[in-house]
Coordinates of C-alpha atoms in Angstrom, one line a residue:
Chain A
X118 CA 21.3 15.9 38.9
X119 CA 18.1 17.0 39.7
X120 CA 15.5 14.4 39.6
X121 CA 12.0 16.5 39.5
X122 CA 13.9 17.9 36.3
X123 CA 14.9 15.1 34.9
X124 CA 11.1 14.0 35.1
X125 CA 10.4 16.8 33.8
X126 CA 12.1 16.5 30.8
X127 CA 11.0 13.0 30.2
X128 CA 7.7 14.4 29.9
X129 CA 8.7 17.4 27.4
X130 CA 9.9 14.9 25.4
X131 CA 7.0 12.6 25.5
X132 CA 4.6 15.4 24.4
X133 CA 6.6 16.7 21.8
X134 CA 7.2 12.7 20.8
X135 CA 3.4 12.6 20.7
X136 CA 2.9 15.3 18.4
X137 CA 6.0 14.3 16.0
X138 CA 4.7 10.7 16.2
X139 CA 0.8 11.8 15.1
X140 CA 2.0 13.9 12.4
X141 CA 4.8 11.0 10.9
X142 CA 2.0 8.5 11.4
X143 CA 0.0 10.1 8.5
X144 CA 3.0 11.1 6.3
X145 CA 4.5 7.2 6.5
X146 CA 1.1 5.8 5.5
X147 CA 1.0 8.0 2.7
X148 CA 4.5 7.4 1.7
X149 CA 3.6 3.6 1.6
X150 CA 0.4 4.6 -0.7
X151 CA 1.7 7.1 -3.2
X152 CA 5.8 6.3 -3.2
X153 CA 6.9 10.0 -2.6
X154 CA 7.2 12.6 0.3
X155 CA 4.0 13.8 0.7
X156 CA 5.3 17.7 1.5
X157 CA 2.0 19.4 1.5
X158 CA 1.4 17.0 4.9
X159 CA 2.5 19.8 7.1
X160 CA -0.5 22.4 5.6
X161 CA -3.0 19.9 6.9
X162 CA -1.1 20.5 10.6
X163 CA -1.5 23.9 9.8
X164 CA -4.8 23.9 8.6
X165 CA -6.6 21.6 11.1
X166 CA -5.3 24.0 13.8
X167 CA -7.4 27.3 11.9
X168 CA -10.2 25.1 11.9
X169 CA -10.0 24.3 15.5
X170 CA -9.4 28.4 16.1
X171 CA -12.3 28.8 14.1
X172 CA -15.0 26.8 15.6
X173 CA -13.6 27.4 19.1
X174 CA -12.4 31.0 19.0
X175 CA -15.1 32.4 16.3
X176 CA -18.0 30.1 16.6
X177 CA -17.6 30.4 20.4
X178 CA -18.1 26.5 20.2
X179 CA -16.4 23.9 22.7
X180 CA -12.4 22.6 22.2
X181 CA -13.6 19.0 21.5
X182 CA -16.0 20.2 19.2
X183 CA -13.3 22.3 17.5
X184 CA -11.1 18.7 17.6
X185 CA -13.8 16.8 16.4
X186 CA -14.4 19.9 13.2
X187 CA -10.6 20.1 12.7
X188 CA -10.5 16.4 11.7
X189 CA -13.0 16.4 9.9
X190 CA -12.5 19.0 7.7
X191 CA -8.8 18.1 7.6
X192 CA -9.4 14.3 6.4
X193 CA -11.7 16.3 3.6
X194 CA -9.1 18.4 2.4
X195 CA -6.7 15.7 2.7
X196 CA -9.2 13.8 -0.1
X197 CA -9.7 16.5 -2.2
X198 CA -6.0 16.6 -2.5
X199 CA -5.9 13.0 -3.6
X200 CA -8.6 13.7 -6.0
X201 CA -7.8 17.2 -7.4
X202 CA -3.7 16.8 -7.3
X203 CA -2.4 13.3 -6.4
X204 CA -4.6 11.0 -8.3
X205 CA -4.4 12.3 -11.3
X206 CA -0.6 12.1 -11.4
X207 CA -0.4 8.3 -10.5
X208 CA 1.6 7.9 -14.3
X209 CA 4.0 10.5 -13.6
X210 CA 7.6 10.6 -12.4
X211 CA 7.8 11.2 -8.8
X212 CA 9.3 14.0 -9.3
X213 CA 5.8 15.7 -10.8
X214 CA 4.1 14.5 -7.4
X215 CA 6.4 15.9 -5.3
X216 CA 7.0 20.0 -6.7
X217 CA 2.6 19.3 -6.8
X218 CA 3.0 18.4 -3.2
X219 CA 5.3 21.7 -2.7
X220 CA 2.7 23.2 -4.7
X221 CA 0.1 22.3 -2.7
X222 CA 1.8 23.5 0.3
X223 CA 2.0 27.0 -0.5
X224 CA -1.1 27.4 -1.6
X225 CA -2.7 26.0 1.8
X226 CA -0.7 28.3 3.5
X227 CA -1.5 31.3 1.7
X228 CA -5.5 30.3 2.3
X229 CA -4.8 30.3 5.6
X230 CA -2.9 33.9 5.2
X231 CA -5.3 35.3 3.3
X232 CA -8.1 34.6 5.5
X233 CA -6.4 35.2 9.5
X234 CA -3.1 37.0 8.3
X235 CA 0.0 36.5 9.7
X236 CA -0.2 37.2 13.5
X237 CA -0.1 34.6 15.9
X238 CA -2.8 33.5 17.1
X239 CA -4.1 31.5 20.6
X240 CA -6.2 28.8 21.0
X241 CA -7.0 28.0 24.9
X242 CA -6.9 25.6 26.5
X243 CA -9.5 23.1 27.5
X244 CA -8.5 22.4 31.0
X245 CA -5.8 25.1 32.2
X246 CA -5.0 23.5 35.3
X247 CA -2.1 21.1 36.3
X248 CA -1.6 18.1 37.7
X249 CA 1.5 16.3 39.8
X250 CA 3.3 13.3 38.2
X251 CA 6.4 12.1 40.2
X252 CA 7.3 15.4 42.0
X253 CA 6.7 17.7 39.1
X254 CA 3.9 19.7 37.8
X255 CA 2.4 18.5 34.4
X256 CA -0.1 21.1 33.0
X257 CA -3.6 18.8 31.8
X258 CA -2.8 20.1 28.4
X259 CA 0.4 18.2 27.9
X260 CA -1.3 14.8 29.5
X261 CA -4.0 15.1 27.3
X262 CA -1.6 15.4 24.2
X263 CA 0.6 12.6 25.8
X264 CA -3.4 10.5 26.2
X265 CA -4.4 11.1 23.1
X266 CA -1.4 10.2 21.1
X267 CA -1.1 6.8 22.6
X268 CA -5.1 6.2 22.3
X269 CA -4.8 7.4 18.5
X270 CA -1.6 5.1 18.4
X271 CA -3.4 2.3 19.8
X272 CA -6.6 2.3 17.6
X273 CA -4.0 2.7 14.2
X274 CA -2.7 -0.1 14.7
X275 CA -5.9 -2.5 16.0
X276 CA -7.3 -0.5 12.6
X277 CA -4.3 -1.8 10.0
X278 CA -3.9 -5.3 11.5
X279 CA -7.3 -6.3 12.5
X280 CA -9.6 -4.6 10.1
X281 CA -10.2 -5.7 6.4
X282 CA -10.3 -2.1 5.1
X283 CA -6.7 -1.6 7.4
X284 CA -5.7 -4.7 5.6
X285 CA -6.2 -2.7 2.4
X286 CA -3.7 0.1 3.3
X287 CA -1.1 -2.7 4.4
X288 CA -1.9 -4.6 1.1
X289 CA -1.2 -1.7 -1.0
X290 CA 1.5 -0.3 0.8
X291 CA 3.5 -4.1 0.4
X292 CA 2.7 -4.8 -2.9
X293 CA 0.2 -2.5 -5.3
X294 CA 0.1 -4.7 -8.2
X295 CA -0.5 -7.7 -6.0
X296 CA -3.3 -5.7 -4.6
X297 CA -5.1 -4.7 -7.5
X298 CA -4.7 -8.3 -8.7
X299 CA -7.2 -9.6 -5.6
X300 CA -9.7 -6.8 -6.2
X301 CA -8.3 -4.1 -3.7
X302 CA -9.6 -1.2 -5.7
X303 CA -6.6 1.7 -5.5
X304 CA -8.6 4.9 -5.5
X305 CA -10.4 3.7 -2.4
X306 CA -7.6 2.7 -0.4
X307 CA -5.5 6.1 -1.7
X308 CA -8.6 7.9 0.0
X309 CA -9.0 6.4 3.2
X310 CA -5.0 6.8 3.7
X311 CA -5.2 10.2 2.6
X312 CA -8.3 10.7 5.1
X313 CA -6.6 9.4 7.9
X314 CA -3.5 11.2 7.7
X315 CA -5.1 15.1 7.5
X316 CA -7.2 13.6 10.6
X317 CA -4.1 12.6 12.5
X318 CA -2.4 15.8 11.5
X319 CA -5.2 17.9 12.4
X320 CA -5.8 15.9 16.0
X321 CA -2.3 16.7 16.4
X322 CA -2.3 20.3 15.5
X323 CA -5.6 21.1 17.7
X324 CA -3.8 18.9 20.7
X325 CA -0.5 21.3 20.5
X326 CA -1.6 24.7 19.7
X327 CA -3.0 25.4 23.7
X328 CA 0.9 24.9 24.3
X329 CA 2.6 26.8 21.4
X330 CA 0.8 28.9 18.7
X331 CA -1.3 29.4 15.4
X332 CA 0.9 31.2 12.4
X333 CA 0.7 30.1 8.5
X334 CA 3.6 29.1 9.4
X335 CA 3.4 26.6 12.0
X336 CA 3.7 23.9 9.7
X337 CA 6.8 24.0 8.4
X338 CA 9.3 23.3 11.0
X339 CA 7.0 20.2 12.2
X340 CA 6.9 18.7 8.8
X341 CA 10.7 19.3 8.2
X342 CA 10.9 16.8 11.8
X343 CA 8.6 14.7 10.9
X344 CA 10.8 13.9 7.7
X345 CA 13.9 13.4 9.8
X346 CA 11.4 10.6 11.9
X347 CA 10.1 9.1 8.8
X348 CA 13.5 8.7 7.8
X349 CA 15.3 7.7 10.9
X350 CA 12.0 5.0 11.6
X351 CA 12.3 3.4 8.1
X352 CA 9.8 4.6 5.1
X353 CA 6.8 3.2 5.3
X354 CA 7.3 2.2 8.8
X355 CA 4.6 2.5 10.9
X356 CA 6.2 1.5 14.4
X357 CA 9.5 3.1 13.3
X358 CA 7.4 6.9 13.1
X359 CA 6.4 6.6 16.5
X360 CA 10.0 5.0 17.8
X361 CA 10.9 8.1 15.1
X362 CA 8.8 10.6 16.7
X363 CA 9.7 9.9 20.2
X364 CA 13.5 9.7 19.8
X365 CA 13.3 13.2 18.4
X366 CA 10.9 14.4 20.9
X367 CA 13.4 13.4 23.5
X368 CA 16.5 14.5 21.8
X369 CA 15.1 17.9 21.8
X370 CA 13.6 18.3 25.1
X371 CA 17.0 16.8 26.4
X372 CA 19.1 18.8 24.1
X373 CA 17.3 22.2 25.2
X374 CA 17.8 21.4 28.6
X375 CA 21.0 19.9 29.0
X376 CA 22.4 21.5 26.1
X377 CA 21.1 24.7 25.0
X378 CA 17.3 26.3 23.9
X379 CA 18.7 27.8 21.0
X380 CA 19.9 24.9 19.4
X381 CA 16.7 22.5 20.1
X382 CA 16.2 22.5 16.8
X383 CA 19.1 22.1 15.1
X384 CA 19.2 18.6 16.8
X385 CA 17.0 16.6 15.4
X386 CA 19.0 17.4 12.3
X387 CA 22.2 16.8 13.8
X388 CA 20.3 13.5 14.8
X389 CA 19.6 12.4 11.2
X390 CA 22.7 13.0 9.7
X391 CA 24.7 10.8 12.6
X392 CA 22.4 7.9 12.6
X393 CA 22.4 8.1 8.6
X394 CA 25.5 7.9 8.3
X395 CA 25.8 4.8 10.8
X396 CA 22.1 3.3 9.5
X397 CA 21.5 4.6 6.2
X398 CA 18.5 2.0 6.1
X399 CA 16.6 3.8 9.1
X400 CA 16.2 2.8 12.2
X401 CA 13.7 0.0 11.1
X402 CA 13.1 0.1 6.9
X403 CA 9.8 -1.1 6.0
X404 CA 9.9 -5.0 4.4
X405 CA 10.7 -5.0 0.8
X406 CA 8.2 -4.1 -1.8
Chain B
X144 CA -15.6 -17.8 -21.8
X145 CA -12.5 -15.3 -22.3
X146 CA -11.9 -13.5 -25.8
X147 CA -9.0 -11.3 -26.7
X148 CA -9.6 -9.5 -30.1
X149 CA -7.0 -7.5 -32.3
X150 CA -5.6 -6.5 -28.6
X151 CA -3.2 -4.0 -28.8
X152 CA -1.0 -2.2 -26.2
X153 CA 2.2 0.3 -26.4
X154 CA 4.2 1.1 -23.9
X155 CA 5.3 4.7 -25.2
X156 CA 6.0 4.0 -28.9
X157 CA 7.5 0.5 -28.3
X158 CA 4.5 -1.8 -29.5
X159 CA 4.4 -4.5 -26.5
X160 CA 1.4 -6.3 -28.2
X161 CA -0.1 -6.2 -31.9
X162 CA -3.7 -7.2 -32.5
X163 CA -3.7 -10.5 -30.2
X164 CA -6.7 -12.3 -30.3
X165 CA -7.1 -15.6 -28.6
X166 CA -10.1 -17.0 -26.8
X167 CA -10.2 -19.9 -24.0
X168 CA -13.8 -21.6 -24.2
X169 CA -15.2 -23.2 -20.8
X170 CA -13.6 -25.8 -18.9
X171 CA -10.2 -25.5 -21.3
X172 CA -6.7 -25.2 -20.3
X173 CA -4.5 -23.1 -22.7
X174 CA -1.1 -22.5 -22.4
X175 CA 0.5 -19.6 -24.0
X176 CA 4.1 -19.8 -24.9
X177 CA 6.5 -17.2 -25.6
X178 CA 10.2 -16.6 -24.8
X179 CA 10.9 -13.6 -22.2
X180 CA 9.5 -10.0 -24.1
X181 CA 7.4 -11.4 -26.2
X182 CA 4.6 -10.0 -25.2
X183 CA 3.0 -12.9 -22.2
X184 CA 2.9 -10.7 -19.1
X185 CA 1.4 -7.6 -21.3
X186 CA -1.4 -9.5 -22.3
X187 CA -2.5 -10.9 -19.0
X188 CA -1.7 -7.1 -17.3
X189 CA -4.0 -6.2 -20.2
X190 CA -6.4 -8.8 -19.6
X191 CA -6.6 -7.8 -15.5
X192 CA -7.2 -4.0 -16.4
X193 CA -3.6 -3.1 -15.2
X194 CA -3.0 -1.9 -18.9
X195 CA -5.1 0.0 -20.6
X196 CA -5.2 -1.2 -24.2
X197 CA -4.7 0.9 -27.4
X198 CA -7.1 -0.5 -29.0
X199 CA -9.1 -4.4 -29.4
X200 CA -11.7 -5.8 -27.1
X201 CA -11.3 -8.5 -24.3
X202 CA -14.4 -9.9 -23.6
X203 CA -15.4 -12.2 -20.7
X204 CA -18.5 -14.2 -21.1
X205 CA -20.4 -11.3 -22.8
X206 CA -18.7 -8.6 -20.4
X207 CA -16.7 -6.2 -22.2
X208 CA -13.4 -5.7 -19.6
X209 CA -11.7 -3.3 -21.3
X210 CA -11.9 0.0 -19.6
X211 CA -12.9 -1.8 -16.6
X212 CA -11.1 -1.2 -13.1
X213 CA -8.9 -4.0 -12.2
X214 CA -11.1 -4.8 -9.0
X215 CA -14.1 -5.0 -11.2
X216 CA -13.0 -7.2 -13.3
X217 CA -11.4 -9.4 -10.0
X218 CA -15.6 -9.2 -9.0
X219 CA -16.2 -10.6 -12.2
X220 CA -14.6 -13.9 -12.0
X221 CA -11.1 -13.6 -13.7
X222 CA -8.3 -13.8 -11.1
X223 CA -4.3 -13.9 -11.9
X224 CA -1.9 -14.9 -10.4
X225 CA 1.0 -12.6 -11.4
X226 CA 4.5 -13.3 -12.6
X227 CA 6.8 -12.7 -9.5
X228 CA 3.7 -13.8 -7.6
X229 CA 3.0 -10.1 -5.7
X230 CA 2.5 -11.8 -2.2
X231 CA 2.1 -9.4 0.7
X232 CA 5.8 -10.1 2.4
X233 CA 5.1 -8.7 5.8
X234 CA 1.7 -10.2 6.3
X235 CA 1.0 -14.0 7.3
X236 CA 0.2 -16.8 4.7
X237 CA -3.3 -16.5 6.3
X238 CA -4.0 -12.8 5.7
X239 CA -2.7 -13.4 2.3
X240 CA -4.9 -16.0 1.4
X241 CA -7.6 -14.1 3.2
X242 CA -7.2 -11.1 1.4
X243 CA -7.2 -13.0 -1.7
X244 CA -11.0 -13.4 -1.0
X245 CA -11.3 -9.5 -0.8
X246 CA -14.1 -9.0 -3.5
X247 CA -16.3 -11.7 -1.2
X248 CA -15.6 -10.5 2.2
X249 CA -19.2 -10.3 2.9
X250 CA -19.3 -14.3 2.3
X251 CA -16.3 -15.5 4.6
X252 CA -18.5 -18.5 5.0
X253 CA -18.5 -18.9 1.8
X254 CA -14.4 -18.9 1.7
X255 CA -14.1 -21.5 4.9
X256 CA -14.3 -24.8 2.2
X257 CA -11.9 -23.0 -0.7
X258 CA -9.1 -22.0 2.5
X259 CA -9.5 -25.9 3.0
X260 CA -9.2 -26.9 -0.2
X261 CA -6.2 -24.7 -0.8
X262 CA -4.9 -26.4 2.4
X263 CA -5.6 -29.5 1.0
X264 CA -4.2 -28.8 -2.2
X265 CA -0.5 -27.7 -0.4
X266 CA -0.1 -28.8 3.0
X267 CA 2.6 -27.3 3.9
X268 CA 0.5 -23.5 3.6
X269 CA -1.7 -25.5 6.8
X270 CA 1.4 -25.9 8.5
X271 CA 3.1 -22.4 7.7
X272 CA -0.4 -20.2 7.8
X273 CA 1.1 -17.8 10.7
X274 CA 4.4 -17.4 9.3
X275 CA 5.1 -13.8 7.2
X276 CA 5.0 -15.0 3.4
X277 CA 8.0 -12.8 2.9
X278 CA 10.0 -16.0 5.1
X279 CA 8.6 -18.8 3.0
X280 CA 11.0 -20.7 0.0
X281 CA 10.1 -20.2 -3.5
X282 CA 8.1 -22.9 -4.1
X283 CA 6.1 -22.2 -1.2
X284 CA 5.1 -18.7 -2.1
X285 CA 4.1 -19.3 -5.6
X286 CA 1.5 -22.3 -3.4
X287 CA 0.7 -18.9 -1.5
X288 CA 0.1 -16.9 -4.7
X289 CA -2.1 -20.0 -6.4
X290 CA -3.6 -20.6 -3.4
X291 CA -4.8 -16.1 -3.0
X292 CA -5.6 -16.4 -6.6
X293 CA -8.1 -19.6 -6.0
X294 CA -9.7 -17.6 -3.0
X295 CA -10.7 -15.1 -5.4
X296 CA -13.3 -17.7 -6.6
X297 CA -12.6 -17.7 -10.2
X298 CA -14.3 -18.8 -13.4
X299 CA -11.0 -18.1 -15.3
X300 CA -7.7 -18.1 -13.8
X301 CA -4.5 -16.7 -15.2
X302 CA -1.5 -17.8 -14.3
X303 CA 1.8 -16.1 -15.3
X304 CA 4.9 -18.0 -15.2
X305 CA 4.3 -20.1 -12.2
X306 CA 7.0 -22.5 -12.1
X307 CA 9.5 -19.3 -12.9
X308 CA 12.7 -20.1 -10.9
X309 CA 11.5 -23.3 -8.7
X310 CA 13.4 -26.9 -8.3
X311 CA 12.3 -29.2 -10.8
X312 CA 10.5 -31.2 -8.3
X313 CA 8.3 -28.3 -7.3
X314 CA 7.5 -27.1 -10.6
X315 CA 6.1 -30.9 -11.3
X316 CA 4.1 -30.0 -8.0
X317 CA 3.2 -26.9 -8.9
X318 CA 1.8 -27.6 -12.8
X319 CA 0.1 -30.4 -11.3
X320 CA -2.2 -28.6 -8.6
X321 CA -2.3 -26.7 -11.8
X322 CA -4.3 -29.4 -13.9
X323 CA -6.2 -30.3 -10.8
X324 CA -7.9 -27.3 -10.3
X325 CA -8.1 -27.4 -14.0
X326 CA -10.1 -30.4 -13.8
X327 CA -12.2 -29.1 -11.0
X328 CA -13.8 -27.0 -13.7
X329 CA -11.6 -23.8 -13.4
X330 CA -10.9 -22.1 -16.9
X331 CA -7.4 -21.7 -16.9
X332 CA -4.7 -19.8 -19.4
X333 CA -1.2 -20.2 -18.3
X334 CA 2.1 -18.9 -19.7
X335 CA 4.9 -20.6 -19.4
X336 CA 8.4 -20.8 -20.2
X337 CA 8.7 -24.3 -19.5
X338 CA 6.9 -25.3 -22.9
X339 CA 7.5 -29.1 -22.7
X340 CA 5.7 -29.7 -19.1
X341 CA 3.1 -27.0 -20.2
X342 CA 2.2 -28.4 -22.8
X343 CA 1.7 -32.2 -21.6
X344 CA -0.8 -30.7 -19.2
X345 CA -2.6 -28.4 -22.1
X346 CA -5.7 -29.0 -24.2
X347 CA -4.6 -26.2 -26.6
X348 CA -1.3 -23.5 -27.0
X349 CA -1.2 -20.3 -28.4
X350 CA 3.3 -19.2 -29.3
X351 CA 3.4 -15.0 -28.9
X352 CA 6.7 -13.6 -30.6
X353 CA 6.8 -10.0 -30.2
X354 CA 3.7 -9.1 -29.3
X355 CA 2.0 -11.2 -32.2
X356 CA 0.7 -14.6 -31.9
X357 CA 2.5 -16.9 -34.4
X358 CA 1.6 -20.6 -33.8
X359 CA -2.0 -21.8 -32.6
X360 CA -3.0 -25.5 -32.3
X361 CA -3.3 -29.0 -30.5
X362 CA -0.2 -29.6 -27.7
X363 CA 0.6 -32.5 -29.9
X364 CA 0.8 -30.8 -33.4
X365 CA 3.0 -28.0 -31.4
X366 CA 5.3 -30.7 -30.1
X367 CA 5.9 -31.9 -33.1
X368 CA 6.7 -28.6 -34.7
X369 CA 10.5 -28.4 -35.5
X370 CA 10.5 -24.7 -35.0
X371 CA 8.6 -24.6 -31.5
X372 CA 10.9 -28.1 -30.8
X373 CA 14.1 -25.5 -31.2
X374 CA 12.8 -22.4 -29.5
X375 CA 11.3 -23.8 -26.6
X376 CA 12.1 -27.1 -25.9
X377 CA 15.4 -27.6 -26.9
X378 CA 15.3 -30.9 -28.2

């Protein structure tokens, strides 16, 4: 075996990790708020990245500007959501939430049609060059989403455990009643959640689309994985979506290189139905409510 | 200080409570008994803005709270602590407790002497503060879940159920912090199961049977009622 590759690989799989990991961050934090699969999470991927492609490839503006805008306007969209859609359906079956979440997700994604249409688009990089890790080449861009993800990781956490207004989201997500009952005010709490998770999509959109593309699609196959990781990492689970994110991240880069391209993404799939049928639980399930 | 009138709540068309009205002056300690569905936890959910009521008024002071959000009405001195007790499992006794002084978080010196005197009150909390509340016994989390409630700085505190599936020993414990902090000048309405230990601690007792309250009067009178004797005391 050949170990530049096998380095090589190990860093495929940490930069798609990252990404999955960003994106299952804000979908289990949701989960924990509003008790159902927030589907429409993989527009906000989508739409931070035509944000980013719009300040930086229209505006002519700078990439960590376009960043920067894409979070932003993502965490606000992300709000209006919880306002306009989610809110409003708190006394509703699940069921109502979730085909308003489906809902929601076609009807970002034909925005974003109706406005760039359907061709691919490019966002370039911010630094194009490469650097050498271990005997291999690692272009800047795949450091900087491998960087970011951990910083972003980092300050989550610090945020939910040593914060009071993290301890709100924790509070809520372990036991709503209990939090109402000590004054945590639920339409606050559903908003900061909300605004954090279309920021953390977004930050991961903007970070991956130098390294892959922009389509009204892009969305879709990420938020399927990011599922899978949310399941696999325990609902609700914050450290089991990034354990989530990574194993999947791995499995693929592994899988495609080992195994085949063609079927990288048929195994994170294959992934979820062995270790749910071994763990039906998840990897780590989130204490009981 | 807290005044229910003609309260009245539905949950879809079953009628959970019926034009309840009870009031708790200053200072008092009432106990409201009631067998399981008849209507206990309803009213204090009602009370804490967690139902919205069909129609009636629930007045604190001269505050209207119906219609108000339950964190508002946490801000305006009614705390509860809830049947089941709703502690945050995965978090420490601390951060519970902590979090139980949410609505004063710009005070935390403030909450330093009430942590202490919930320390005080259950020594064993001091001892367990940095374990996950999820780990702690029964008896230990409902001290938790008084203790979050007494953080919130209350003028009345509701208490549902407290001593609901503890050892004898720590219900005795339990209803006894409950009459000290009772006695500290806390306005308290508890519900209870447990009518005879209740109502030795009590200055006055309301009985709720489906959703309507049927029996009003001095502990006393109540525990010499053959009826209440029967229903919930079994003696």
């Amino acid at each position: 075996m050949n170990l530049s590759l096998f380095v090589q690989q190990i860093l495929n799989g940490l930069t798609l990790g990252s990404v999955y990991a960003l994106v299952a961050l804000g979908l289990t934090l949701v989960y924990g708020i509003l008790h159902i699969p927030n589907f429409s999470h993989g527009a906000l991927f989508t739409a931070g990245a035509y944000v980013a492609f719009f300040i930086v490839g229209s505006l002519g503006a700078n990439y960590w500007v376009g960043l920067i805008g894409a979070a932003l306007a993502t965490a606000a969209i992300a709000m209006l959501s919880e306002r306009l859609v989610f809110s409003r359906l708190r006394d509703s079956p699940p069921l109502h939430d979730m085909i308003a979440a489906i809902g929601l997700l076609l009807f970002i994604e034909a925005v974003a049609h109706a406005i760039w249409g359907a061709d691919f688009r490019r966002l370039a990089p911010p630094y194009p060059g490469i650097m050498r890790v271990a005997g291999t080449v690692l272009p800047i861009q795949r450091a900087l989403i491998i960087a970011g993800a951990i910083g972003l990781m980092v300050a989550l956490h610090l945020f939910l455990r040593r914060t009071v207004t993290g301890s709100t989201i924790v509070a809520m997500a372990q036991n709503r009643e209990g939090a109402s009952l000590v004054g945590i005010d639920l339409t606050r709490v559903s908003l900061i959640t909300f605004a954090i998770s279309g920021a953390l999509a977004a930050i991961a959109a903007v970070l991956f689309a130098p390294i892959n593309l922009i389509s009204p699609g892009m969305g879709n196959l990420v938020i399927l994985k990011a599922f899978v990781i949310i399941i696999l990492g325990g609902m609700g689970s914050v450290p089991g979506a990034i354990l989530g994110g990574m194993i999947i991240g791995f499995a693929e880069s592994f899988g495609a290189f080992y195994i085949s391209t063609d079927l990288k993404d048929i195994i994170a799939f294959a992934l979820l139905v062995a270790i749910l049928s071994l763990r039906p639980q998840g990897l780590f399930p989130a204490p009981a409510r | 200080m807290l005044r229910c009138e003609g309260a009245t709540l539905d949950y879809g068309s079953y009628r959970a409570l019926s034009g309840v009205s009870i009031h708790v002056d200053k200072g008092e300690l009432v106990v409201m008994l009631g067998a399981n569905g008849a209507g206990k936890s309803s009213l204090f959910l009602a009370i804490s803005g967690l139902r919205k009521l069909k129609a009636g008024s629930i007045r604190l002071g001269e505050h209207e709270l119906a219609g108000r959000k339950p964190s508002q009405i946490v801000a305006d001195g009614l705390v509860q602590c809830p049947e089941g007790r709703k502690l945050f499992p995965g978090m420490s006794v601390l951060k519970n407790l902590m979090l139980g002084a949410y609505v004063h978080r710009n005070d935390p010196e403030g909450s330093k002497p009430i942590l202490e005197h919930v320390f005080a009150m259950f020594p064993i909390l001091r001892e367990k503060q940095h374990d996950t509340a999820g780990s702690l016994s029964g008896g230990q989390q409902q001290m938790v879940a008084i203790g979050r409630a007494l953080m919130g700085r209350p003028k009345v505190l509701l208490l549902d159920e407290p001593s609901l599936g503890l050892a004898p020993l720590v219900v005795k414990q339990v209803l006894a912090a409950v009459k000290a902090i009772n006695e500290a000048g806390t306005t308290v309405l508890l519900a209870e199961q447990n009518a005879f230990a209740a109502l030795k601690i009590a200055h006055r007792a309301y009985v709720i049977e489906n959703g309507h309250i049927v029996m009003e009067g001095h502990p006393d009178t109540l525990m010499g009622d053959e009826r209440i004797r029967k229903a919930y005391i079994g003696a």
